[in-house]
Amino acid sequence: MKFWHIAVKDLKVRVRDKSAFVVLLILPMVMIIILGTVFNWAGSSFTANVTLVDLDRGDMARRLTQDVFGSPQLRDLLVVTTVSSEAEARSLVEQGKTGAAVIIPAGFSSSMPAGTKVSIIVLGNPETATQAGVIRNVVESFTAEVQRRQLAASIAIRTLQESGAVPPQRMQEAIQSVLHEVGISQQTEPVSLRTTTQEGLKVPRALDYYAVGMALLYLIFTANTGTDGMLEEKRQHTLPRILATPTSRVQVLLGKLVGIFAIAALQFAMIIVLTRVLYGVNWGASVPAVIVMATATVLAGAGLSTMVAALARTPEQAGEIGPAVALIYSLLGGSMWAVYNMPAWMNSVSRLTFTRWSIEGFTSLMVNGGGVSSILRPVGVCLAMAAVFLLISVTVLNRNYQ
Amino acid sequence: MLVEVKDLTKRFGKLTAVDGVHFRIPAGEAFGLLGPNGAGKTTTVSMMCGLVVPSQGDVIIDGHSILHDPMAVRRVIGVVPQDVALYPTLSARENLTFFARMQDVPADTLASRVDAVLDIVQLADRQKDRVETYSGGMKRRINIAVGLLNQPRLLILDEPTVGVDPQSRNSILETLKELNRQGVTLLYTSHYMEEVEFLCTHIAIIDHGKVIADGTQQDLRLQAGNKDIINVQLVREAGDVVRDRLAALPGVDTVELRDKTVRIATNQGRSLLAGVISTLDDAGCPVSTIDVKEPNLEDLFLNLTGTSLRD
Amino acid sequence: MFRKALVVAGLQLRLIARDKSSLIWLLLVPIVFTTIVGMAFGGFGSSGPAPKVPIAFVDLDHGAASSMFEQALRAETALDVQTPSQEDGRQNLKDEKVPVLIVIPTGFGAAVEAGTKATVEVVRSAGQSSGYFLEQLVSNAAARVSTLAYAASVTTDQLARWVALNPAGRLTAWRKAFASASTTLAEAPTVTTDYSVLARTQPQVQLPDNATQSSTGFGAMFVMAGVLGTATALVSERLRNTLARIMTTSTSVLAFLGGKLMAMMVVGIAQFALFILWGRLVLGVDWGRDPPAVAAMVVLYVFAATGLGVLVGSLCRTMAQAGVIASFVTYGTSMIAGSWWPIEVAPPLMQQLARAFPQYWAINGLNKIVVRGLGFAAIAPNLLVFAVAGIAFLLAGSVIYVREVRS
């Protein structure tokens, strides 16, 4: 039980440094609130600024400007400003004052029955690539729809003309009928896709995902500050003093690990509770399962920090290795980019990080609502990694004192 | 024998820091390990408490081998490292309580042990203050107190007085002497000859990783050349006649005379002084100054290595 | 005083240069990181076509519609369409050899021809996914088949108003119209979207690709990290008592601070310069047509970061604190300021908040030069922000530090 006394002593030392303690617990909260705000709002309040020039003023143009831009799905997404000339729109894009300009050329509507070639011009602002992309997609799906109806009309009319089935004097009537049908069709896309995932994987909400990602990010940063405690012991010469007592190295490292664990676990718990209360993040139905997953994760994080402490020879080195390890872990481990969006090679490499497994565990709890038995694999991997970190630390510590 | 250090060797790459060191310490003794900085004292001590694994050799303390049962060894020793090894933001009492637990001091006697060592180093009244508020000497005393927590059979002190003011140093040395009187065996390393001479009955002199002399203080003095030296400064130059008369005095071994300086080697320095002075007066060579220098460990070290201990 | 400051700066730089690990983290990690991100999420800007993404296509129907679907997929240059058996396809998906399996079920053609809803199965691998991009391509193919099928259905409906069509006749007419629509569409699409991006000097420039985005965004972030990391020396000198010792010499606090400041500037500028060179030579990032403007951005941004560094260094009491705060300031504020994702996706409040951080103005200014091809006039406000912020941070930091040192 000596490791327990070491952990308690570490906590005492940590708490005495009040400002550091505040930095550890308050700053992450502030960051979570800021980021939570971003992600909470990202879905609902993203808007794209469109500058519209309608040189056509015809029926088809109105379909785009009123029916499409004004549709319930797009009404809140697009903020449309109308200007009268292409030059004006162009200059607004150039000055970066709008996401993109949409220019409907004169004669757009009348070219429809004629089947002549016509294009809607979209000018994107390169600085707001996302807005420009959204606007481009909206206009492209509109022109595709128009194209679809236009093509249907022209093929139907040509077929009727060539088939000889329609008496020449009633041709006009037939054409009107065709145009009427393509005008009123509700369903023009008979082919649809049904996307499933091989293992029935469901994806959590972005906010939920990032709550996990951020919790892991802070865990690593916090664990890194724990690293400093170990180096402090080296600098104060208290580490060799402890090692000269009948206390084994495993006990010492376990003590350090438990000390870091306690602080990191407190932080992790605060993040879970805070994101639950403030943003309604769904951490899963089973409280024991969340606790087990969090415990395994924090253990692995504490193990990582113990290992960095054992590997670094000076506090300065730890100060540099620490953030770099954190960065690599969060970059590969899925804290910053969802694992679903990773390219294949990164997806494979990320399995070397415990954060990746932890994210899988937490997201599985989030979307499947399973119990402890459903996360045995990620929990096992996290614990195994914690053990490996500890083993490396013991080996390094042994080597350093010989 | 409480301690047996056998053929202890430590190589760091090509450097041999400790080279076949060999000594024994009977229980109750105050044993000094004297040597200049970098002689291998700290490495030897580190091997004795199992912090550094020897390249060769072994240390047996109270019947336990440091190689095979380091935990048993650590249970019977107390260690006072060269540097102050304490948690600055914890109080003295918190530091002592923590290290007592590390030393396996039983929970029921823990508080009384902490009280006891605080009394020994006379810091009971400051026990609740953070160590970072202590003076250098006080930190040193707590540093020593930590080594006493487990009532060690052997207390290993590695230069415990480095950078300590003379007053604190005397207090520390008196404390240690008292502990030794109470039966604690001491292993005291230092490069201060006076400290070792004051405290230790047995002394090993170490240089370049090797023990170059080993024995009681008297033994070593004898090794140093066994002679007192009487140095006389004369008022005027003396001749060979004077030298012969001095050489004829009983107990005088050799006499060297150069200009106004006479150097007499003898076994009985002080008792010979009166005779030397009267002899010179009689010879018409009045004495300007005279002193007796008894051989010390410094001379022994100089004799053995050709260099001074302090350099 | 200036000479003293130079000596302090020289010492600091030597200390950094001696410390191999700090060199690695200052110079190597940012470059590796940015390259990985650039590669992972976009491919190189100018180093040729991206490798094709393999997809498995299983056609259980073998009709005109399904072959049109396959043809549409094959027309996508980014795809490598493989046609394994259904079992092999599923196995390949399981083995993560292909990210997506497309299955055209039996009866697909019949459903399309009957004008009823027809469904294509798209199965994504659980382990990996190229996500949105792949789905977009597959749905493009589906849309194309829909277009043709719709044209054929309208044609058959209209024809049936004038002539009696038995089921066989109707089918023949449908297939003929489908083929005819396919030919027409392939020859000359009539209604299109003409999309282009406006940038003054490079009218045909594409949207900023990921390499560019990550070069400006991460450049700003890592330079902040490097400068703040160097600023922690202000704390360590105080803790190590080397500062007290320097203060006993005839060197003033201001000369000392000035020296540290110079060292931070040198580190930051060197880092950014390396970044720009790496982006230009390896990632193919076009840094615009106005090198002096880029240089002005870099120097003044580094100055603002240095001011922030002095402030952080003067406020922290322990190295642990300095480390944590430097990390949070670097990575946290860089997130808000738009290093990680384009600022436009953040909520309006956050977009306003972003303006409080130098990184925002750096990314914004560099984008003006790099993406829009603008020059000095356009970035003047950004430069002004850096100068003002830098001086303000520096003054506040110096006052606190000097007071701290003297007490």
Coordinates of N, CA and C in Angstrom, one line a residue, chain A residues 252-314:
Chain A
V252 N 6.7 2.8 -6.4 CA 6.9 4.3 -6.7 C 6.1 4.7 -7.9
L253 N 6.3 3.9 -9.0 CA 5.6 4.3 -10.3 C 4.1 4.1 -10.1
L254 N 3.6 3.1 -9.4 CA 2.2 3.0 -9.2 C 1.7 4.2 -8.4
G255 N 2.5 4.6 -7.4 CA 2.1 5.8 -6.6 C 1.9 7.0 -7.5
K256 N 2.9 7.2 -8.4 CA 2.9 8.4 -9.3 C 1.6 8.2 -10.2
L257 N 1.4 7.0 -10.7 CA 0.3 6.8 -11.6 C -1.0 7.1 -10.9
V258 N -1.2 6.6 -9.7 CA -2.4 6.8 -9.0 C -2.6 8.3 -8.7
G259 N -1.5 9.1 -8.4 CA -1.7 10.5 -8.2 C -2.2 11.2 -9.4
I260 N -1.5 10.9 -10.6 CA -2.0 11.5 -11.8 C -3.4 11.1 -12.2
F261 N -3.6 9.8 -11.9 CA -4.9 9.3 -12.2 C -6.0 10.0 -11.5
A262 N -5.8 10.3 -10.2 CA -6.8 11.0 -9.4 C -7.2 12.3 -10.0
I263 N -6.2 13.1 -10.3 CA -6.4 14.4 -10.9 C -7.1 14.3 -12.2
A264 N -6.6 13.4 -13.1 CA -7.1 13.3 -14.4 C -8.6 12.8 -14.3
A265 N -8.8 11.9 -13.4 CA -10.2 11.3 -13.3 C -11.1 12.4 -12.8
L266 N -10.7 13.2 -11.9 CA -11.5 14.3 -11.5 C -11.9 15.2 -12.6
Q267 N -10.9 15.5 -13.4 CA -11.1 16.4 -14.6 C -12.1 15.7 -15.6
F268 N -11.8 14.4 -15.9 CA -12.7 13.7 -16.8 C -14.1 13.7 -16.3
A269 N -14.3 13.4 -15.1 CA -15.6 13.4 -14.5 C -16.3 14.7 -14.6
M270 N -15.6 15.8 -14.4 CA -16.1 17.1 -14.5 C -16.6 17.4 -15.9
I271 N -15.7 17.0 -16.9 CA -16.1 17.2 -18.3 C -17.4 16.4 -18.6
I272 N -17.4 15.2 -18.2 CA -18.6 14.4 -18.5 C -19.9 15.1 -17.9
V273 N -19.8 15.4 -16.7 CA -21.0 16.0 -16.0 C -21.3 17.4 -16.7
L274 N -20.3 18.2 -16.9 CA -20.5 19.5 -17.5 C -21.2 19.4 -18.9
T275 N -20.6 18.6 -19.7 CA -21.1 18.5 -21.1 C -22.5 17.9 -21.1
R276 N -22.8 17.0 -20.1 CA -24.1 16.4 -20.0 C -25.1 17.5 -19.6
V277 N -24.7 18.3 -18.6 CA -25.7 19.3 -18.1 C -25.8 20.5 -19.0
L278 N -24.7 21.0 -19.6 CA -24.8 22.2 -20.4 C -25.2 21.9 -21.8
Y279 N -24.8 20.8 -22.4 CA -25.0 20.6 -23.8 C -25.9 19.4 -24.1
G280 N -26.3 18.7 -23.0 CA -27.1 17.5 -23.2 C -26.3 16.4 -23.9
V281 N -25.0 16.3 -23.8 CA -24.3 15.3 -24.4 C -24.7 13.9 -23.8
N282 N -25.0 13.0 -24.8 CA -25.5 11.7 -24.3 C -24.3 10.8 -24.2
W283 N -23.9 10.5 -23.0 CA -22.7 9.6 -22.7 C -23.1 8.2 -22.7
G284 N -24.3 7.8 -23.0 CA -24.7 6.4 -23.0 C -25.7 6.1 -21.8
A285 N -26.4 5.0 -22.0 CA -27.4 4.7 -21.0 C -26.9 4.1 -19.7
S286 N -25.7 3.4 -19.9 CA -25.2 2.6 -18.7 C -24.2 3.4 -18.0
V287 N -24.5 3.9 -16.8 CA -23.5 4.7 -16.0 C -22.3 3.8 -15.6
P288 N -22.5 2.6 -15.2 CA -21.3 1.8 -14.9 C -20.4 1.6 -16.1
A289 N -21.0 1.4 -17.3 CA -20.2 1.3 -18.5 C -19.4 2.5 -18.7
V290 N -20.0 3.7 -18.6 CA -19.2 4.9 -18.8 C -18.1 5.1 -17.8
I291 N -18.4 4.7 -16.5 CA -17.4 4.8 -15.5 C -16.2 3.8 -15.8
V292 N -16.5 2.6 -16.3 CA -15.5 1.6 -16.6 C -14.6 2.1 -17.7
M293 N -15.3 2.6 -18.8 CA -14.6 3.1 -20.0 C -13.7 4.3 -19.6
A294 N -14.3 5.2 -18.8 CA -13.5 6.4 -18.4 C -12.3 6.0 -17.5
T295 N -12.5 5.1 -16.6 CA -11.4 4.6 -15.7 C -10.3 4.0 -16.6
A296 N -10.6 3.1 -17.5 CA -9.6 2.5 -18.3 C -8.9 3.6 -19.1
T297 N -9.6 4.5 -19.6 CA -9.0 5.6 -20.4 C -8.0 6.4 -19.6
V298 N -8.5 6.9 -18.5 CA -7.7 7.7 -17.6 C -6.4 7.0 -17.1
L299 N -6.6 5.7 -16.9 CA -5.5 4.9 -16.5 C -4.4 4.9 -17.6
A300 N -4.9 4.7 -18.8 CA -3.9 4.7 -20.0 C -3.2 6.0 -20.1
G301 N -4.0 7.1 -19.9 CA -3.5 8.5 -20.0 C -2.4 8.7 -18.9
A302 N -2.7 8.2 -17.7 CA -1.8 8.4 -16.5 C -0.5 7.6 -16.8
G303 N -0.7 6.4 -17.4 CA 0.4 5.5 -17.8 C 1.3 6.2 -18.8
L304 N 0.7 6.8 -19.8 CA 1.4 7.6 -20.8 C 2.3 8.7 -20.2
S305 N 1.7 9.4 -19.3 CA 2.4 10.5 -18.7 C 3.5 10.0 -17.8
T306 N 3.3 8.9 -17.1 CA 4.4 8.3 -16.3 C 5.5 7.9 -17.2
M307 N 5.2 7.4 -18.3 CA 6.2 6.9 -19.2 C 7.0 8.1 -19.8
V308 N 6.3 9.2 -20.2 CA 7.0 10.4 -20.7 C 7.9 10.9 -19.6
A309 N 7.4 10.9 -18.3 CA 8.3 11.4 -17.2 C 9.5 10.5 -17.0
A310 N 9.3 9.2 -17.2 CA 10.5 8.3 -17.0 C 11.5 8.5 -18.1
L311 N 11.0 8.8 -19.4 CA 11.8 8.9 -20.5 C 12.6 10.3 -20.6
A312 N 11.9 11.4 -20.1 CA 12.5 12.7 -20.2 C 13.5 12.8 -19.1
R313 N 14.6 13.5 -19.4 CA 15.7 13.6 -18.4 C 15.6 15.0 -17.7
T314 N 15.0 15.9 -18.4 CA 14.9 17.3 -17.8 C 13.5 17.7 -17.9

